[in-house]
Amino acid sequence: MDDGTPIGRRAFAGFVGVGLSSLAWGGAAMDLLAQSTKLVPESMRSALPFGKGWRIYAVNPPHPRFDPATWRLRIDGLVERPQTFTYAQLQALPQARQTSDFVCVTGWSVDDVRWAGVRFDDLLATARPLNSATALKFISAEQPYEDSLTLAQLRAPDAMLALQMDDAPLQREHGAPVRVVMPQMYGYKGVKWVSRIVVTDRVEDGYWQQRGYDRDAWIGGSNGR
Ligand SMILES: Nc1nc2c(c(=O)[nH]1)N[C@H]1C(S)=C(S)[C@@H](COP(=O)(O)O)O[C@H]1N2
Ligand SMILES: [Mo]
């Protein structure tokens, strides 16, 4: 899944005619160049790693590695039948598509991200949440990152567990193989590297709520904005 990265960097270095080591290129530097310089045509900008304005966030490097042979998504808690999905089984569920903007509470955003993935009703269909269930807790393989959303919030038409971003499998740095996408809320609700979903009857404070951010992260309607 990292295939595009070295190619993108080579293509970029070749285009501007400099021989900088790829090690010198942090995501932020790539962003600045890709967005500010008129030397880089739009067609090439979209091919660059992080070129659309993404900042890669993680709380506990290195990023988890995705091995399709061993990776599993566990769904348990208040369900009739706990589930363990392989990646292939997730791919076999109905795949929804959407284009939505992504907004981080710290001020950066990425417009028109193309996502594909599974709606939560489809994801939970075989597990069958109990009547007492009201929320999902998403646990990242990157411990201790986690966050929760209510089932009502997750019924938003643009909420999904994403397998793809911009027509390609989710890249490692963006949370491969699956991340939560909740476009009406700030990005911190979108847990990357999701490895377990616990069906619960109460919303718990997630990683950033424990550090002072609002539980309900509505864009423009939370965190003092
Ligand atoms: N596991 C995990 N998920 C995470 C984070 C993180 O640090 N670790 N950061 C969150 C925040 S604050 C934002 S804005 C987005 C950033 O997504 P990106 O790293 O794909 O740009 O991921 C969210 N999900
Ligand atoms: Mo964020």
mmCIF file of C-alpha atoms and ligand atoms in Angstrom:
data_model
loop_
_atom_site.group_PDB
_atom_site.id
_atom_site.type_symbol
_atom_site.label_atom_id
_atom_site.label_comp_id
_atom_site.label_asym_id
_atom_site.label_seq_id
_atom_site.Cartn_x
_atom_site.Cartn_y
_atom_site.Cartn_z
ATOM 1 C CA MET A 1 0.000 0.000 0.000
ATOM 2 C CA ASP A 2 3.045 2.281 0.195
ATOM 3 C CA ASP A 3 3.712 1.820 -3.497
ATOM 4 C CA GLY A 4 2.632 5.321 -4.474
ATOM 5 C CA THR A 5 4.880 7.056 -2.006
ATOM 6 C CA PRO A 6 8.381 6.583 -3.424
ATOM 7 C CA ILE A 7 7.083 7.013 -6.948
ATOM 8 C CA GLY A 8 5.398 10.254 -5.963
ATOM 9 C CA ARG A 9 8.539 11.526 -4.309
ATOM 10 C CA ARG A 10 10.746 10.592 -7.239
ATOM 11 C CA ALA A 11 8.368 12.191 -9.663
ATOM 12 C CA PHE A 12 8.266 15.343 -7.582
ATOM 13 C CA ALA A 13 12.047 15.577 -7.130
ATOM 14 C CA GLY A 14 12.501 14.973 -10.819
ATOM 15 C CA PHE A 15 10.000 17.632 -11.703
ATOM 16 C CA VAL A 16 11.575 20.403 -9.668
ATOM 17 C CA GLY A 17 15.011 19.194 -10.634
ATOM 18 C CA VAL A 18 16.523 18.769 -7.206
ATOM 19 C CA GLY A 19 18.072 15.711 -5.703
ATOM 20 C CA LEU A 20 16.984 16.023 -2.112
ATOM 21 C CA SER A 21 16.846 12.809 -0.195
ATOM 22 C CA SER A 22 13.328 11.623 0.428
ATOM 23 C CA LEU A 23 14.295 11.497 4.082
ATOM 24 C CA ALA A 24 14.374 15.275 4.073
ATOM 25 C CA TRP A 25 10.775 15.476 2.973
ATOM 26 C CA GLY A 26 8.421 15.586 5.891
ATOM 27 C CA GLY A 27 4.700 15.674 5.230
ATOM 28 C CA ALA A 28 4.508 19.327 6.207
ATOM 29 C CA ALA A 29 7.249 20.351 3.789
ATOM 30 C CA MET A 30 5.552 18.428 1.015
ATOM 31 C CA ASP A 31 2.287 20.160 1.843
ATOM 32 C CA LEU A 32 3.768 23.626 1.710
ATOM 33 C CA LEU A 33 5.501 23.010 -1.575
ATOM 34 C CA ALA A 34 2.616 21.200 -3.154
ATOM 35 C CA GLN A 35 0.154 23.868 -2.202
ATOM 36 C CA SER A 36 2.157 27.028 -2.568
ATOM 37 C CA THR A 37 4.370 26.559 -5.560
ATOM 38 C CA LYS A 38 2.953 27.178 -8.971
ATOM 39 C CA LEU A 39 5.666 24.835 -10.243
ATOM 40 C CA VAL A 40 3.522 21.878 -9.350
ATOM 41 C CA PRO A 41 0.536 21.330 -11.606
ATOM 42 C CA GLU A 42 -2.690 20.061 -10.063
ATOM 43 C CA SER A 43 -2.310 16.685 -11.744
ATOM 44 C CA MET A 44 1.005 16.144 -10.008
ATOM 45 C CA ARG A 45 -0.099 17.642 -6.705
ATOM 46 C CA SER A 46 -2.785 14.993 -6.316
ATOM 47 C CA ALA A 47 -0.154 12.291 -6.874
ATOM 48 C CA LEU A 48 2.057 13.533 -4.071
ATOM 49 C CA PRO A 49 1.985 11.908 -0.663
ATOM 50 C CA PHE A 50 -0.012 14.149 1.693
ATOM 51 C CA GLY A 51 -0.250 16.583 -1.212
ATOM 52 C CA LYS A 52 -3.857 17.533 -0.596
ATOM 53 C CA GLY A 53 -3.111 19.129 2.744
ATOM 54 C CA TRP A 54 -3.236 16.186 5.111
ATOM 55 C CA ARG A 55 -1.219 16.223 8.314
ATOM 56 C CA ILE A 56 -0.490 12.741 9.525
ATOM 57 C CA TYR A 57 -1.370 12.387 13.184
ATOM 58 C CA ALA A 58 -0.396 9.589 15.511
ATOM 59 C CA VAL A 59 0.028 9.382 19.268
ATOM 60 C CA ASN A 60 2.223 6.315 19.554
ATOM 61 C CA PRO A 61 4.570 5.653 16.635
ATOM 62 C CA PRO A 62 5.429 3.595 14.708
ATOM 63 C CA HIS A 63 2.179 3.328 12.769
ATOM 64 C CA PRO A 64 0.539 -0.089 13.070
ATOM 65 C CA ARG A 65 1.284 -2.412 10.153
ATOM 66 C CA PHE A 66 -1.522 -4.039 8.191
ATOM 67 C CA ASP A 67 -1.014 -7.684 7.268
ATOM 68 C CA PRO A 68 -4.105 -8.931 5.378
ATOM 69 C CA ALA A 69 -3.279 -12.516 6.376
ATOM 70 C CA THR A 70 -3.501 -11.905 10.102
ATOM 71 C CA TRP A 71 -5.520 -8.692 10.503
ATOM 72 C CA ARG A 72 -8.941 -8.973 12.150
ATOM 73 C CA LEU A 73 -11.649 -6.535 13.178
ATOM 74 C CA ARG A 74 -13.404 -7.608 16.364
ATOM 75 C CA ILE A 75 -16.958 -6.448 17.131
ATOM 76 C CA ASP A 76 -18.216 -7.332 20.592
ATOM 77 C CA GLY A 77 -19.870 -5.917 23.706
ATOM 78 C CA LEU A 78 -23.665 -5.554 23.751
ATOM 79 C CA VAL A 79 -24.371 -7.770 20.750
ATOM 80 C CA GLU A 80 -26.188 -11.034 20.190
ATOM 81 C CA ARG A 81 -23.289 -12.491 18.230
ATOM 82 C CA PRO A 82 -19.732 -11.154 18.573
ATOM 83 C CA GLN A 83 -18.035 -10.986 15.189
ATOM 84 C CA THR A 84 -14.503 -11.288 13.885
ATOM 85 C CA PHE A 85 -14.076 -9.903 10.364
ATOM 86 C CA THR A 86 -11.170 -10.522 8.055
ATOM 87 C CA TYR A 87 -10.295 -7.776 5.583
ATOM 88 C CA ALA A 88 -11.807 -9.843 2.775
ATOM 89 C CA GLN A 89 -15.042 -10.190 4.732
ATOM 90 C CA LEU A 90 -15.226 -6.414 5.190
ATOM 91 C CA GLN A 91 -14.654 -5.959 1.469
ATOM 92 C CA ALA A 92 -17.539 -8.335 0.795
ATOM 93 C CA LEU A 93 -20.002 -6.124 2.708
ATOM 94 C CA PRO A 94 -21.899 -3.442 0.743
ATOM 95 C CA GLN A 95 -19.433 -0.641 -0.090
ATOM 96 C CA ALA A 96 -20.747 2.913 0.066
ATOM 97 C CA ARG A 97 -19.071 5.852 -1.646
ATOM 98 C CA GLN A 98 -19.059 9.541 -0.849
ATOM 99 C CA THR A 99 -17.095 12.729 -1.257
ATOM 100 C CA SER A 100 -16.771 14.825 1.879
ATOM 101 C CA ASP A 101 -14.561 17.464 3.432
ATOM 102 C CA PHE A 102 -12.245 16.595 6.318
ATOM 103 C CA VAL A 103 -11.676 19.165 9.078
ATOM 104 C CA CYS A 104 -9.219 19.013 11.970
ATOM 105 C CA VAL A 105 -10.016 21.086 15.044
ATOM 106 C CA THR A 106 -6.552 22.650 14.868
ATOM 107 C CA GLY A 107 -7.473 24.490 11.692
ATOM 108 C CA TRP A 108 -6.413 22.508 8.645
ATOM 109 C CA SER A 109 -8.807 20.766 6.318
ATOM 110 C CA VAL A 110 -8.920 18.752 3.132
ATOM 111 C CA ASP A 111 -11.757 19.326 0.689
ATOM 112 C CA ASP A 112 -13.448 16.697 -1.427
ATOM 113 C CA VAL A 113 -11.982 13.508 -0.037
ATOM 114 C CA ARG A 114 -13.376 10.480 -1.843
ATOM 115 C CA TRP A 115 -14.151 7.725 0.639
ATOM 116 C CA ALA A 116 -15.417 4.180 0.192
ATOM 117 C CA GLY A 117 -16.363 1.837 2.981
ATOM 118 C CA VAL A 118 -19.062 0.221 5.033
ATOM 119 C CA ARG A 119 -22.033 1.994 6.625
ATOM 120 C CA PHE A 120 -22.449 1.133 10.286
ATOM 121 C CA ASP A 121 -25.868 -0.483 9.919
ATOM 122 C CA ASP A 122 -24.353 -2.883 7.397
ATOM 123 C CA LEU A 123 -21.320 -3.459 9.600
ATOM 124 C CA LEU A 124 -23.462 -4.314 12.639
ATOM 125 C CA ALA A 125 -26.084 -6.393 10.839
ATOM 126 C CA THR A 126 -24.617 -9.797 11.714
ATOM 127 C CA ALA A 127 -23.548 -8.826 15.247
ATOM 128 C CA ARG A 128 -27.066 -7.608 16.073
ATOM 129 C CA PRO A 129 -26.713 -4.989 18.849
ATOM 130 C CA LEU A 130 -28.941 -5.571 21.870
ATOM 131 C CA ASN A 131 -31.815 -3.178 22.595
ATOM 132 C CA SER A 132 -29.737 -1.624 25.371
ATOM 133 C CA ALA A 133 -26.948 -0.605 22.944
ATOM 134 C CA THR A 134 -26.576 3.139 22.339
ATOM 135 C CA ALA A 135 -22.985 3.734 21.249
ATOM 136 C CA LEU A 136 -19.863 2.297 19.666
ATOM 137 C CA LYS A 137 -16.378 2.560 21.100
ATOM 138 C CA PHE A 138 -13.679 2.423 18.432
ATOM 139 C CA ILE A 139 -10.357 1.093 19.649
ATOM 140 C CA SER A 140 -7.250 1.717 17.581
ATOM 141 C CA ALA A 141 -4.408 -0.725 17.135
ATOM 142 C CA GLU A 142 -2.395 2.368 18.008
ATOM 143 C CA GLN A 143 -2.862 2.282 21.765
ATOM 144 C CA PRO A 144 -4.206 4.131 23.635
ATOM 145 C CA TYR A 145 -6.167 5.985 20.914
ATOM 146 C CA GLU A 146 -9.908 5.396 21.041
ATOM 147 C CA ASP A 147 -13.138 7.340 20.683
ATOM 148 C CA SER A 148 -16.874 6.746 20.858
ATOM 149 C CA LEU A 149 -19.908 7.840 18.864
ATOM 150 C CA THR A 150 -23.584 7.202 19.522
ATOM 151 C CA LEU A 151 -25.504 4.864 17.230
ATOM 152 C CA ALA A 152 -27.734 7.853 16.384
ATOM 153 C CA GLN A 153 -24.693 9.894 15.294
ATOM 154 C CA LEU A 154 -23.364 6.939 13.305
ATOM 155 C CA ARG A 155 -26.617 6.787 11.352
ATOM 156 C CA ALA A 156 -25.622 10.056 9.636
ATOM 157 C CA PRO A 157 -25.752 9.382 5.900
ATOM 158 C CA ASP A 158 -22.048 10.219 5.559
ATOM 159 C CA ALA A 159 -20.688 8.235 8.518
ATOM 160 C CA MET A 160 -18.717 5.143 7.543
ATOM 161 C CA LEU A 161 -15.913 2.775 8.352
ATOM 162 C CA ALA A 162 -13.662 3.625 5.409
ATOM 163 C CA LEU A 163 -11.538 1.078 3.547
ATOM 164 C CA GLN A 164 -10.560 3.429 0.720
ATOM 165 C CA MET A 165 -9.485 7.034 0.337
ATOM 166 C CA ASP A 166 -9.318 8.739 -3.054
ATOM 167 C CA ASP A 167 -9.941 5.515 -4.968
ATOM 168 C CA ALA A 168 -7.144 3.506 -3.363
ATOM 169 C CA PRO A 169 -6.881 1.290 -0.314
ATOM 170 C CA LEU A 170 -6.362 3.409 2.777
ATOM 171 C CA GLN A 171 -2.666 4.171 3.136
ATOM 172 C CA ARG A 172 -0.792 3.060 6.225
ATOM 173 C CA GLU A 173 -0.360 6.593 7.590
ATOM 174 C CA HIS A 174 -4.083 7.297 7.131
ATOM 175 C CA GLY A 175 -5.091 4.297 9.233
ATOM 176 C CA ALA A 176 -4.881 1.162 7.077
ATOM 177 C CA PRO A 177 -6.834 -0.887 6.678
ATOM 178 C CA VAL A 178 -9.874 0.884 8.199
ATOM 179 C CA ARG A 179 -10.690 4.195 9.866
ATOM 180 C CA VAL A 180 -13.811 5.955 11.067
ATOM 181 C CA VAL A 181 -15.094 8.772 8.839
ATOM 182 C CA MET A 182 -17.511 11.222 10.478
ATOM 183 C CA PRO A 183 -17.431 14.317 8.235
ATOM 184 C CA GLN A 184 -19.759 16.485 10.329
ATOM 185 C CA MET A 185 -17.380 16.263 13.277
ATOM 186 C CA TYR A 186 -13.753 17.275 13.733
ATOM 187 C CA GLY A 187 -11.164 14.770 12.674
ATOM 188 C CA TYR A 188 -10.238 13.510 16.124
ATOM 189 C CA LYS A 189 -13.466 11.472 16.191
ATOM 190 C CA GLY A 190 -12.149 9.533 13.186
ATOM 191 C CA VAL A 191 -10.165 6.752 14.797
ATOM 192 C CA LYS A 192 -7.453 5.345 12.502
ATOM 193 C CA TRP A 193 -6.199 1.745 12.522
ATOM 194 C CA VAL A 194 -9.484 0.537 14.063
ATOM 195 C CA SER A 195 -8.984 -2.976 15.415
ATOM 196 C CA ARG A 196 -11.925 -3.431 17.760
ATOM 197 C CA ILE A 197 -15.425 -1.997 18.063
ATOM 198 C CA VAL A 198 -17.200 -2.389 21.387
ATOM 199 C CA VAL A 199 -20.972 -1.929 21.393
ATOM 200 C CA THR A 200 -21.866 -0.126 24.626
ATOM 201 C CA ASP A 201 -24.716 1.590 26.451
ATOM 202 C CA ARG A 202 -22.820 4.769 27.298
ATOM 203 C CA VAL A 203 -20.412 7.080 25.523
ATOM 204 C CA GLU A 204 -16.968 7.135 27.089
ATOM 205 C CA ASP A 205 -14.419 9.909 26.897
ATOM 206 C CA GLY A 206 -12.013 9.271 24.050
ATOM 207 C CA TYR A 207 -8.328 10.090 23.783
ATOM 208 C CA TRP A 208 -8.806 13.801 23.058
ATOM 209 C CA GLN A 209 -11.752 14.260 25.415
ATOM 210 C CA GLN A 210 -9.481 13.087 28.218
ATOM 211 C CA ARG A 211 -7.236 15.964 27.148
ATOM 212 C CA GLY A 212 -9.910 18.662 27.144
ATOM 213 C CA TYR A 213 -11.648 18.468 23.773
ATOM 214 C CA ASP A 214 -15.426 18.174 23.464
ATOM 215 C CA ARG A 215 -17.095 14.784 23.325
ATOM 216 C CA ASP A 216 -19.463 15.835 20.560
ATOM 217 C CA ALA A 217 -17.162 17.410 18.013
ATOM 218 C CA TRP A 218 -19.612 19.090 15.622
ATOM 219 C CA ILE A 219 -17.749 21.263 13.173
ATOM 220 C CA GLY A 220 -18.496 24.875 14.015
ATOM 221 C CA GLY A 221 -20.529 23.851 17.071
ATOM 222 C CA SER A 222 -17.999 22.568 19.572
ATOM 223 C CA ASN A 223 -14.602 23.300 21.109
ATOM 224 C CA GLY A 224 -15.475 26.989 21.400
ATOM 225 C CA ARG A 225 -16.046 27.525 17.696
HETATM 226 N N1 LIG B 1 -5.181 6.142 15.930
HETATM 227 C C1 LIG B 1 -5.277 7.474 15.738
HETATM 228 N N2 LIG B 1 -6.325 7.981 15.065
HETATM 229 C C2 LIG B 1 -6.417 9.314 14.849
HETATM 230 C C3 LIG B 1 -5.444 10.207 15.360
HETATM 231 C C4 LIG B 1 -4.327 9.638 16.040
HETATM 232 O O1 LIG B 1 -3.404 10.334 16.498
HETATM 233 N N3 LIG B 1 -4.270 8.285 16.212
HETATM 234 N N4 LIG B 1 -5.570 11.571 15.188
HETATM 235 C C5 LIG B 1 -6.930 12.062 14.885
HETATM 236 C C6 LIG B 1 -6.925 13.442 14.434
HETATM 237 S S1 LIG B 1 -6.830 14.650 15.634
HETATM 238 C C7 LIG B 1 -7.093 13.783 13.121
HETATM 239 S S2 LIG B 1 -7.297 15.386 12.643
HETATM 240 C C8 LIG B 1 -7.095 12.755 12.077
HETATM 241 C C9 LIG B 1 -5.964 13.017 11.087
HETATM 242 O O2 LIG B 1 -6.040 12.082 10.059
HETATM 243 P P1 LIG B 1 -4.739 11.819 9.154
HETATM 244 O O3 LIG B 1 -3.613 11.463 10.098
HETATM 245 O O4 LIG B 1 -5.126 10.726 8.225
HETATM 246 O O5 LIG B 1 -4.442 13.103 8.445
HETATM 247 O O6 LIG B 1 -6.927 11.435 12.585
HETATM 248 C C10 LIG B 1 -7.594 11.194 13.814
HETATM 249 N N5 LIG B 1 -7.476 9.798 14.153
HETATM 250 MO MO MO B 2 -7.269 16.655 14.567
#
